mmCIF file of C-alpha atoms in Angstrom:
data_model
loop_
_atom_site.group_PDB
_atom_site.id
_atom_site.type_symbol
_atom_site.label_atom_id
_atom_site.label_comp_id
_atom_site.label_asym_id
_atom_site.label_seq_id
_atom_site.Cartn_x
_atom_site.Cartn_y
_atom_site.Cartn_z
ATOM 1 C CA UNK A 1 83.119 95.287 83.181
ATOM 2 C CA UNK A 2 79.853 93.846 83.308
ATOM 3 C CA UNK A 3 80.519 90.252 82.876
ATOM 4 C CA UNK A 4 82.418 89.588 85.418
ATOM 5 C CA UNK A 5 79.910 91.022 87.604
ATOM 6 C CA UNK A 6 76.915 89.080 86.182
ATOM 7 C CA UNK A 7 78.818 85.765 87.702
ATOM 8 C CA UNK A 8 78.980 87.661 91.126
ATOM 9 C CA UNK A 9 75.529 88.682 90.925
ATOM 10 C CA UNK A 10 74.148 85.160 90.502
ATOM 11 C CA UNK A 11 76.221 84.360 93.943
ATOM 12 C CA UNK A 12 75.773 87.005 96.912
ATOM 13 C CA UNK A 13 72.960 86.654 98.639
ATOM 14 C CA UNK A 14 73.524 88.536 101.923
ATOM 15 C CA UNK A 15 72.376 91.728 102.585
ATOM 16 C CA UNK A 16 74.731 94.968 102.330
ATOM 17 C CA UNK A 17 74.710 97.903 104.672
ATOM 18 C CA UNK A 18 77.942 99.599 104.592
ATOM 19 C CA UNK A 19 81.227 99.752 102.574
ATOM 20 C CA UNK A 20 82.431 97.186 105.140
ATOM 21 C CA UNK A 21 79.559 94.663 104.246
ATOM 22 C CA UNK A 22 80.072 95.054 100.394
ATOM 23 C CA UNK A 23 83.825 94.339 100.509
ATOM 24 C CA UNK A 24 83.324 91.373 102.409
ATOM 25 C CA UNK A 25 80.479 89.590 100.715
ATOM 26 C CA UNK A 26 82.527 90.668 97.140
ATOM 27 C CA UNK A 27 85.882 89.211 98.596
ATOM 28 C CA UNK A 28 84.200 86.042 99.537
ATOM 29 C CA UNK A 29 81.735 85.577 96.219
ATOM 30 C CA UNK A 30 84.578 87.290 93.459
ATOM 31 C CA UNK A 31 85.850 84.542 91.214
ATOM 32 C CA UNK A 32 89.615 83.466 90.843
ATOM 33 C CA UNK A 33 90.602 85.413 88.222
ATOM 34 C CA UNK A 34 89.700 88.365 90.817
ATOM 35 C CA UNK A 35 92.286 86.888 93.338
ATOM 36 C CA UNK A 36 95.262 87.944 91.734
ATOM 37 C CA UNK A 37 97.312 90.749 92.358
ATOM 38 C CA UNK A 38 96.713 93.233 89.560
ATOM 39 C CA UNK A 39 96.665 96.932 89.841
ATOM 40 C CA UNK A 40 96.461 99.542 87.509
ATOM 41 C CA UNK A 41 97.574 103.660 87.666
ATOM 42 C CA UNK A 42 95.788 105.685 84.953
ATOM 43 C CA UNK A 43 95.933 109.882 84.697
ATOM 44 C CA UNK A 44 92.626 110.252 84.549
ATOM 45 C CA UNK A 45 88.930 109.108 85.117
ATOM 46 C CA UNK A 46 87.081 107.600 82.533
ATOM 47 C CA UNK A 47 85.226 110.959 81.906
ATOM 48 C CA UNK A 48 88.260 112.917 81.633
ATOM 49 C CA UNK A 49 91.008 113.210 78.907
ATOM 50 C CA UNK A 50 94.734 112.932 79.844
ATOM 51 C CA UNK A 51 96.901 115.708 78.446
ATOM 52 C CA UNK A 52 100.257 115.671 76.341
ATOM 53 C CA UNK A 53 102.680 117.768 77.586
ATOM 54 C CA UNK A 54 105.206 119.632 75.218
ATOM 55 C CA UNK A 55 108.088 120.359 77.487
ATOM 56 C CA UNK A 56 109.136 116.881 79.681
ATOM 57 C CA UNK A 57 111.720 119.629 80.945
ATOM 58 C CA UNK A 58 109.647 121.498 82.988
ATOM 59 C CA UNK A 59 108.998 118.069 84.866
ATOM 60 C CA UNK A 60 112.755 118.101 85.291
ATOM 61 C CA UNK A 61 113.332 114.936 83.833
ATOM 62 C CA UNK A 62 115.898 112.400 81.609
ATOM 63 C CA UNK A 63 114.923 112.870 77.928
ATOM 64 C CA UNK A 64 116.660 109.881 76.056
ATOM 65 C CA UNK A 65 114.320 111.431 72.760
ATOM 66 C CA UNK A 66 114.754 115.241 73.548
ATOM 67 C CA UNK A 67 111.217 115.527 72.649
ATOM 68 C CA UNK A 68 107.924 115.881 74.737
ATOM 69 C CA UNK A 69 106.075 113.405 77.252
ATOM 70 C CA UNK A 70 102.670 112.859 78.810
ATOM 71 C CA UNK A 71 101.489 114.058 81.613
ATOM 72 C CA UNK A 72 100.557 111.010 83.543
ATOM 73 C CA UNK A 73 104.205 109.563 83.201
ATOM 74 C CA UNK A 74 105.678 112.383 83.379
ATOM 75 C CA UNK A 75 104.476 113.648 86.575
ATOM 76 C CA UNK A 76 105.062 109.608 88.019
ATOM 77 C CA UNK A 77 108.396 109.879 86.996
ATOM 78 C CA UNK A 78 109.240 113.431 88.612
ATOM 79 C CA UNK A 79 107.985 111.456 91.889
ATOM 80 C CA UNK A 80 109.234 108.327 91.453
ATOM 81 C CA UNK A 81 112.577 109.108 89.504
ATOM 82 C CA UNK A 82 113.274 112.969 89.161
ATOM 83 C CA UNK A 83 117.071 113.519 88.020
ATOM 84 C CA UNK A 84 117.629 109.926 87.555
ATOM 85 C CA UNK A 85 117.176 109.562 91.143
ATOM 86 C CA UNK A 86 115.181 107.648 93.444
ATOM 87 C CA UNK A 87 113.619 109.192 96.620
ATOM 88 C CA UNK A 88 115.477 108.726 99.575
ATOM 89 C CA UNK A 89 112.014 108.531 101.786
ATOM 90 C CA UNK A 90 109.760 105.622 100.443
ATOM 91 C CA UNK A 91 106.344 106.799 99.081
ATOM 92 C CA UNK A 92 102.743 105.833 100.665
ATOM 93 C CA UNK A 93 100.526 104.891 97.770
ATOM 94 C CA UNK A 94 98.269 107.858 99.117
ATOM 95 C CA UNK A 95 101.283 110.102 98.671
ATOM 96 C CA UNK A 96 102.275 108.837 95.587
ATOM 97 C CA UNK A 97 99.024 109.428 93.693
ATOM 98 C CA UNK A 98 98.250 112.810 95.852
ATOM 99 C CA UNK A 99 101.501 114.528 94.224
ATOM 100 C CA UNK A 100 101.090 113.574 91.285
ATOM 101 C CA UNK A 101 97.615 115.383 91.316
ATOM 102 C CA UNK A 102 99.076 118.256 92.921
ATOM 103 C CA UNK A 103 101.648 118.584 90.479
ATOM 104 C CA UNK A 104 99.322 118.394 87.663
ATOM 105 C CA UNK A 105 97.152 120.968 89.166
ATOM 106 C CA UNK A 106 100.353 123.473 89.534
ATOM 107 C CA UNK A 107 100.504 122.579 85.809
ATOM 108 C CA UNK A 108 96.816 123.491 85.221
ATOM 109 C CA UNK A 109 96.124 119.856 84.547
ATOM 110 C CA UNK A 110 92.167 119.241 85.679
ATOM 111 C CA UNK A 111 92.427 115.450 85.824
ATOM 112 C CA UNK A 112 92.807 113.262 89.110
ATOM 113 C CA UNK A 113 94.852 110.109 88.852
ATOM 114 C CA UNK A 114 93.566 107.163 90.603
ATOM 115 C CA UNK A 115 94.469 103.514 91.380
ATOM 116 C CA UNK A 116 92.624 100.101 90.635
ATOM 117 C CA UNK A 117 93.321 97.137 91.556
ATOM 118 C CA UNK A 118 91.874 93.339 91.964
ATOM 119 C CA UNK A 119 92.034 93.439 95.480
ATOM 120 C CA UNK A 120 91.774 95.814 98.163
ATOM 121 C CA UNK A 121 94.780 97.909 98.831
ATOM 122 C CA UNK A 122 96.166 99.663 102.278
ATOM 123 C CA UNK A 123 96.650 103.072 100.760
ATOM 124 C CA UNK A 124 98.910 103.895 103.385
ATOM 125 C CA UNK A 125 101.420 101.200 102.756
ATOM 126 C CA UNK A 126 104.397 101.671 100.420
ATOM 127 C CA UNK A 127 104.095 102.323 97.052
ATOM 128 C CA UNK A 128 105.867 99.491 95.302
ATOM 129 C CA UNK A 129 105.657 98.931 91.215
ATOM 130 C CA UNK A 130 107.289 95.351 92.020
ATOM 131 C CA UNK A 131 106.567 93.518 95.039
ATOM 132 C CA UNK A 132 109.319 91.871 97.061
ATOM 133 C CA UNK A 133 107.767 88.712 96.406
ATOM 134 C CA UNK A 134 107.612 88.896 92.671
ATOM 135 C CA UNK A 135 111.422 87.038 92.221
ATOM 136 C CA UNK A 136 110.826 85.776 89.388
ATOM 137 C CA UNK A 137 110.680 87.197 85.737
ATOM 138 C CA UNK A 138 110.129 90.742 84.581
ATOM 139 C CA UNK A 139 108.338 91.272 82.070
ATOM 140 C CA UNK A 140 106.888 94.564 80.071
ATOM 141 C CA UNK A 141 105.249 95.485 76.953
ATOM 142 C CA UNK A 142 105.615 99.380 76.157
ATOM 143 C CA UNK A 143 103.351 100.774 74.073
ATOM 144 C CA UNK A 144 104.039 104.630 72.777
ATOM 145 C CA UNK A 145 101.952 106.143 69.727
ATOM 146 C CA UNK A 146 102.466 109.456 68.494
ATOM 147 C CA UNK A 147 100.109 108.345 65.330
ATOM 148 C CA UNK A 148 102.589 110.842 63.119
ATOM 149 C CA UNK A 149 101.194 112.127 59.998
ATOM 150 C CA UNK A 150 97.443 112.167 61.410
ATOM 151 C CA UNK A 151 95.636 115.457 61.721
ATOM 152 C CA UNK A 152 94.541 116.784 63.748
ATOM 153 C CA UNK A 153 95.403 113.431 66.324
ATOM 154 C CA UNK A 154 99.347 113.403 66.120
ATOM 155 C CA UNK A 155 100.431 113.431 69.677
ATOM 156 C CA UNK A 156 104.102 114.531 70.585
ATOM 157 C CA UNK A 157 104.685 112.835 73.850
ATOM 158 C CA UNK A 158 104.176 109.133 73.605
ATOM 159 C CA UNK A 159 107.935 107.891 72.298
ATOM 160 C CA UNK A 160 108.821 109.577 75.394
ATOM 161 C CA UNK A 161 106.588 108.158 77.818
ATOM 162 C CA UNK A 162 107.875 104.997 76.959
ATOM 163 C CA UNK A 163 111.837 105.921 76.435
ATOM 164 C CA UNK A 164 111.624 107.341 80.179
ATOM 165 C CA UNK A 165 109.772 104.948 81.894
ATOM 166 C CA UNK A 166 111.722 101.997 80.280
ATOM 167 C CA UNK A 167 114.915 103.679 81.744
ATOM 168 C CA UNK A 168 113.475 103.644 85.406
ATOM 169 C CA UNK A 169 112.330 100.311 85.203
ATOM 170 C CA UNK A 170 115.793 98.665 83.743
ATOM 171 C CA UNK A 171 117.395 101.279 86.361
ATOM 172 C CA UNK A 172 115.211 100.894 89.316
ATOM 173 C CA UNK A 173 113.184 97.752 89.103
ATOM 174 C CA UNK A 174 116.046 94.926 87.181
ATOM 175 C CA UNK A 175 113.572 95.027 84.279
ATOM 176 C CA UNK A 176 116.101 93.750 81.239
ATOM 177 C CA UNK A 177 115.790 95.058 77.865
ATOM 178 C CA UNK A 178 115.218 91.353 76.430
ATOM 179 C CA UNK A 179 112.128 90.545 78.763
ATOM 180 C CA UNK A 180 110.887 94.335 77.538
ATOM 181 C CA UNK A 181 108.679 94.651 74.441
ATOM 182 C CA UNK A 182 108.027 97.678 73.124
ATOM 183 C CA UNK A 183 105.871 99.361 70.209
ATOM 184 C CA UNK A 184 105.677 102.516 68.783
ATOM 185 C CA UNK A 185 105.291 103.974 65.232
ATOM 186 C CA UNK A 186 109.083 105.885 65.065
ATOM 187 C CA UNK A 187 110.124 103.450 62.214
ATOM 188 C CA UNK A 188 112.411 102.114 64.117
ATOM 189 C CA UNK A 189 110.531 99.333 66.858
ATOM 190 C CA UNK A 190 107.589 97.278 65.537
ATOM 191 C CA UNK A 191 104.478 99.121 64.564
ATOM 192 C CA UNK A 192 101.661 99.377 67.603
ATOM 193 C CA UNK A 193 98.333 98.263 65.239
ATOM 194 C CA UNK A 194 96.211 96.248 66.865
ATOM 195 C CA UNK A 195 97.473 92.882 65.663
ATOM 196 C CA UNK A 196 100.746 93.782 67.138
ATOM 197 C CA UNK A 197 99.547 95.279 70.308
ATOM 198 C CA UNK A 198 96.911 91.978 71.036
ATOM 199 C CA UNK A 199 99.443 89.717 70.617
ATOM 200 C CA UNK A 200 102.343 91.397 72.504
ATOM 201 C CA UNK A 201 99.632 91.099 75.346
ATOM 202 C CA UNK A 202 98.888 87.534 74.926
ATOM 203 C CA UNK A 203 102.270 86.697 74.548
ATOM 204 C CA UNK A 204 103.365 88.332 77.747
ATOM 205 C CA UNK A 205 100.174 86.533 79.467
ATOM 206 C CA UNK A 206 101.134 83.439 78.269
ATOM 207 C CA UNK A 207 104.844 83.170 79.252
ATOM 208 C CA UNK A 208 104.707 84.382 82.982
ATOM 209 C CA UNK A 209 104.072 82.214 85.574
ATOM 210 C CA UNK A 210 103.469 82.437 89.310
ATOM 211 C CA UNK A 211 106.285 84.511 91.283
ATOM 212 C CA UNK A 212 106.863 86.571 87.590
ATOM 213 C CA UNK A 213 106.200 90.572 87.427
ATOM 214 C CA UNK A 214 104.237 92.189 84.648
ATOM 215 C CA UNK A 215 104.380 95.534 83.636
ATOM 216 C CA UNK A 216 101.940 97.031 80.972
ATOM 217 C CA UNK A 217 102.633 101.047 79.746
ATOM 218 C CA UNK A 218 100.336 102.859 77.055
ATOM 219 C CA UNK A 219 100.393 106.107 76.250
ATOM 220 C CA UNK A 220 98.653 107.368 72.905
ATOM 221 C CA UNK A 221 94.714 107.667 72.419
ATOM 222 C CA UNK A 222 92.115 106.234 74.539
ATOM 223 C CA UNK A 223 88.489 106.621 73.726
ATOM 224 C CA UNK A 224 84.683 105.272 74.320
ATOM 225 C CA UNK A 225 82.848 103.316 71.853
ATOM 226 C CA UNK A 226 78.852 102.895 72.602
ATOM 227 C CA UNK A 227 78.642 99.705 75.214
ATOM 228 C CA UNK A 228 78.627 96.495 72.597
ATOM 229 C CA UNK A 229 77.050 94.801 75.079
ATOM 230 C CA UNK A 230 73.508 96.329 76.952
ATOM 231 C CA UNK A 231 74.180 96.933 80.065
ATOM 232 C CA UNK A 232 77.613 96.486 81.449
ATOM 233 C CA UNK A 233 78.638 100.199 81.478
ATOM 234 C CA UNK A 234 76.902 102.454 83.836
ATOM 235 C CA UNK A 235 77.424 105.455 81.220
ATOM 236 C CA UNK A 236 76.829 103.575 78.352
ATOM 237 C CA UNK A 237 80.321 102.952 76.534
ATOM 238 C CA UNK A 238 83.248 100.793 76.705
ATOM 239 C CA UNK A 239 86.185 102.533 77.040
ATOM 240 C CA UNK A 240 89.103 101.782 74.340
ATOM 241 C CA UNK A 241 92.742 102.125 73.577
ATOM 242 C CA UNK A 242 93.352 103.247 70.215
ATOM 243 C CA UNK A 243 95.797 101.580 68.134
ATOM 244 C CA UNK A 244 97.953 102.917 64.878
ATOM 245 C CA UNK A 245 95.771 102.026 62.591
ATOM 246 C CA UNK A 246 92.531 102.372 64.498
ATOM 247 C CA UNK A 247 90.554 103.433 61.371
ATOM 248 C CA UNK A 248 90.956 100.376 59.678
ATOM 249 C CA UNK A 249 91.496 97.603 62.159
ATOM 250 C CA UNK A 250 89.096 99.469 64.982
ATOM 251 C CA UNK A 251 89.408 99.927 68.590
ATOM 252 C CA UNK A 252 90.721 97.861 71.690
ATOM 253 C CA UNK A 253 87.599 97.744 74.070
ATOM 254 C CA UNK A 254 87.605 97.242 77.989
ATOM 255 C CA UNK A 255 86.296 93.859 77.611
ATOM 256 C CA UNK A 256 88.762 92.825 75.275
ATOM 257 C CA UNK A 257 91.479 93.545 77.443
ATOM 258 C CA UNK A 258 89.694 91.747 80.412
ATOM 259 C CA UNK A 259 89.631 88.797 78.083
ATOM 260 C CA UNK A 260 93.045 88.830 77.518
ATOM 261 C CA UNK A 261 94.773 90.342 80.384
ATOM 262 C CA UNK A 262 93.127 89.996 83.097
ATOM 263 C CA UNK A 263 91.286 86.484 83.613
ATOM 264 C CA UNK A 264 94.155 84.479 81.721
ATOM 265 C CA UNK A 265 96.556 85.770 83.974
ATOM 266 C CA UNK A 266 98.740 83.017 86.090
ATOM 267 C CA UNK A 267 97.879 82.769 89.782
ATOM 268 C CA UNK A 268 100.944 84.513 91.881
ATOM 269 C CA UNK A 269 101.971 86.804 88.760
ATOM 270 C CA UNK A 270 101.656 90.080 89.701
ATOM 271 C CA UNK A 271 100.882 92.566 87.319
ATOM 272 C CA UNK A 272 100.978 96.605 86.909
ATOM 273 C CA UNK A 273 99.523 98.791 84.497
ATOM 274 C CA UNK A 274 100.267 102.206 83.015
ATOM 275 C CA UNK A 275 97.412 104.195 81.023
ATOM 276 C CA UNK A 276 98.301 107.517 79.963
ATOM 277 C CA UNK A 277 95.677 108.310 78.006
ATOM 278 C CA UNK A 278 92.113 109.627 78.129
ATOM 279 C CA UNK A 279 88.972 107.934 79.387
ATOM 280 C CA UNK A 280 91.487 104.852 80.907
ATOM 281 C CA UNK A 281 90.036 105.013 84.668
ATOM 282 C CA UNK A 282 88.466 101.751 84.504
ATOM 283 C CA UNK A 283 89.952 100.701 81.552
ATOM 284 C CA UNK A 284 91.212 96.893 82.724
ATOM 285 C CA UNK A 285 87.719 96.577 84.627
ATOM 286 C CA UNK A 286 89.123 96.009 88.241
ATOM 287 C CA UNK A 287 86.727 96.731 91.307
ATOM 288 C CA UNK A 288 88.663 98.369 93.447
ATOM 289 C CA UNK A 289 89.065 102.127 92.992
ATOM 290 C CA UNK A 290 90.932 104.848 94.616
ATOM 291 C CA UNK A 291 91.027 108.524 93.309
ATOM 292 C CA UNK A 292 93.354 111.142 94.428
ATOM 293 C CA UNK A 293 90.951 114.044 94.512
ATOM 294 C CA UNK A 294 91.641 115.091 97.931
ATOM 295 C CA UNK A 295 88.642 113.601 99.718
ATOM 296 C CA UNK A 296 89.419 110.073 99.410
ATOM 297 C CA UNK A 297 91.308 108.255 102.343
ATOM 298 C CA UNK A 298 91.141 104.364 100.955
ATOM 299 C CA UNK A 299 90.318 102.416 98.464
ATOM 300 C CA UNK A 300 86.787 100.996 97.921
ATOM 301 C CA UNK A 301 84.590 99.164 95.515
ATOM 302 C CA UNK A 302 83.785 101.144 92.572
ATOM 303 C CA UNK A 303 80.426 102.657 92.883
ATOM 304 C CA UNK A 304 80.350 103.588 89.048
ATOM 305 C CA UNK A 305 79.486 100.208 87.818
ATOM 306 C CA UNK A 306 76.587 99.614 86.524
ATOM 307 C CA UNK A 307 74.737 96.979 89.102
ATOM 308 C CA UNK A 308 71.461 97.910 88.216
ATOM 309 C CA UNK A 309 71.559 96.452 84.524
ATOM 310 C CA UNK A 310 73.001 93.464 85.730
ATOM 311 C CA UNK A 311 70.627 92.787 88.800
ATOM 312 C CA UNK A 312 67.467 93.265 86.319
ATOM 313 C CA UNK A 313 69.216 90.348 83.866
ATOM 314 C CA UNK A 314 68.640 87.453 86.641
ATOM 315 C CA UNK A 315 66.096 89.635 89.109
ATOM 316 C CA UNK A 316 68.202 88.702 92.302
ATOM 317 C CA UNK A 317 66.562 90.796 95.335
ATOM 318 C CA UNK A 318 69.816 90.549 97.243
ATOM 319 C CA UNK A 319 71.515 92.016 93.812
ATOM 320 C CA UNK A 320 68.659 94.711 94.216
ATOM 321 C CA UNK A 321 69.961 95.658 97.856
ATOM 322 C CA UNK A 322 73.752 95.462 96.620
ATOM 323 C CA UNK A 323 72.807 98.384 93.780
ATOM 324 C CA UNK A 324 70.945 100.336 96.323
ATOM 325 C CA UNK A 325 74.268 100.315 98.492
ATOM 326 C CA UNK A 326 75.625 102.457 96.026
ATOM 327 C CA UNK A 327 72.922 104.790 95.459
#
């Protein structure tokens, strides 16, 4: 998170007196790799851990595995695909994210799904997974771990996740099962360790080119790690996906997928992200932030980040009044 906004911090220089101010001077000052169109749904703030459900068929949905799902994709895919079927109304992104919340609470699910994305985002426009101008290319990489055979961490629901959701993409979205990688540890797809996970990411990165869609899914184990680098969380840690073999090969921190998702990404490719798993809120390091909690009407920057640190490495007093915004 924090790199990206040491470079922004070395560049505003107005003063900033109101949500209104911030998102302007940011829009104006953020650096290309900011400009494209990258969003990213996760179950949960980074605080919070994202459940695994053990009965998809109380979310009254298709079970290719006949097994159990998450709760994040799960309760998407009720709203977005329940029976096999697509609403016949189409969805704000406001409404989208505010039933899935209230579902989860009628569950007696605590955590609040939010949205982040690279740019600002009319909450009340349609919620769209691909854009009508993405004609190109679709592209995903699916990644379900149920880490089987570890105690006490074996999950049930992650094959699942990504079984469903790869059926309403092919079925709703023209996603085709060659342009579709997926991982998972069922002995029967290629293993999700970190090698295999990194470079399904680069590769997908690397082929897609403006007008192409991207679609990333993870469900398994997310995490924090202590911040590798002073300063650049406001709590401390990184957050992290955790891979198959986690123990050995270690974990997949924010910054690394920054590195490798986010500013090596074509201009005009747009690109959607998944995370069901716990502490993901922030996990891709966008600055725009919207959480259904009930009180929140639009999208804004993200007042979590950790300015402060940053404005005391270059001593900017204009960085000073931008971290005071957000006291």
């Amino acid at each position: 998170m924090g790199r990206f906004f040491r470079k922004l911090a070395k560049k505003i220089e107005s003063h900033i007196t109101d949500q209104q101010s911030a998102r302007e001077a940011f829009e104006e000052k953020k650096p290309d790799a900011m400009k494209n169109d990258i969003r990213m749904i996760s179950g949960c703030e980074d605080s919070q851990t994202s459940a695994d459900v053990s009965n998809v068929n109380s979310f009254n949905l298709p079970d290719p595995a006949g097994r159990a799902g998450g709760a994040c994709t799960s309760t998407l895919l009720k709203i977005l695909y329940n029976d096999e079927t697509v609403p016949e109304d189409d969805l704000s992104f406001t409404q989208v994210l505010t039933a899935m919340r209230e579902d989860l609470e009628a569950k007696g699910y605590t955590q609040i799904p939010q949205l982040t994305s690279s740019n600002p985002i009319d909450m009340n426009t349609d919620f769209d997974l691909v854009p009508k101008t993405a004609t190109g290319t679709r592209r995903a990489v699916m990644i379900g771990i149920n880490y089987v055979g570890d105690n006490p961490g074996e999950l049930a629901g992650c094959h699942n996740d990504v079984l469903n959701m790869k059926s309403y993409i092919m079925n709703v979205h023209g996603f085709e099962d060659e342009n579709i990688t997926v991982l998972m540890d069922d002995g029967e797809h290629p293993v999700p360790n970190k090698e295999n996970m990194l470079a399904a990411y680069r590769k997908i990165i690397a082929e897609s080119e403006s007008g192409d869609a991207v679609f990333l899914h993870y469900s398994g184990h997310g995490t924090k790690l202590r911040d590798d680098d002073d300063g650049e969380e406001a709590d401390g840690y990184d957050e992290a996906l955790c891979p198959v073999d986690y123990s050995s090969a270690g974990m997949i921190r924010d910054d690394d997928l920054y590195d490798i998702l986010v500013k090596p990404l074509a201009p005009g490719v747009h690109m959607v992200s998944l995370m069901d798993c716990c502490h993901s809120g922030t996990i891709l390091d966008l600055p725009y932030i919207f959480k259904a909690d009930g009180s929140s009407e639009e999208m804004v920057l993200d007042e979590t980040l950790d300015l402060d640190g940053l404005i005391q490495q270059f001593g900017g007093a204009a960085m000073n009044f931008f971290g005071k915004f957000f006291k």
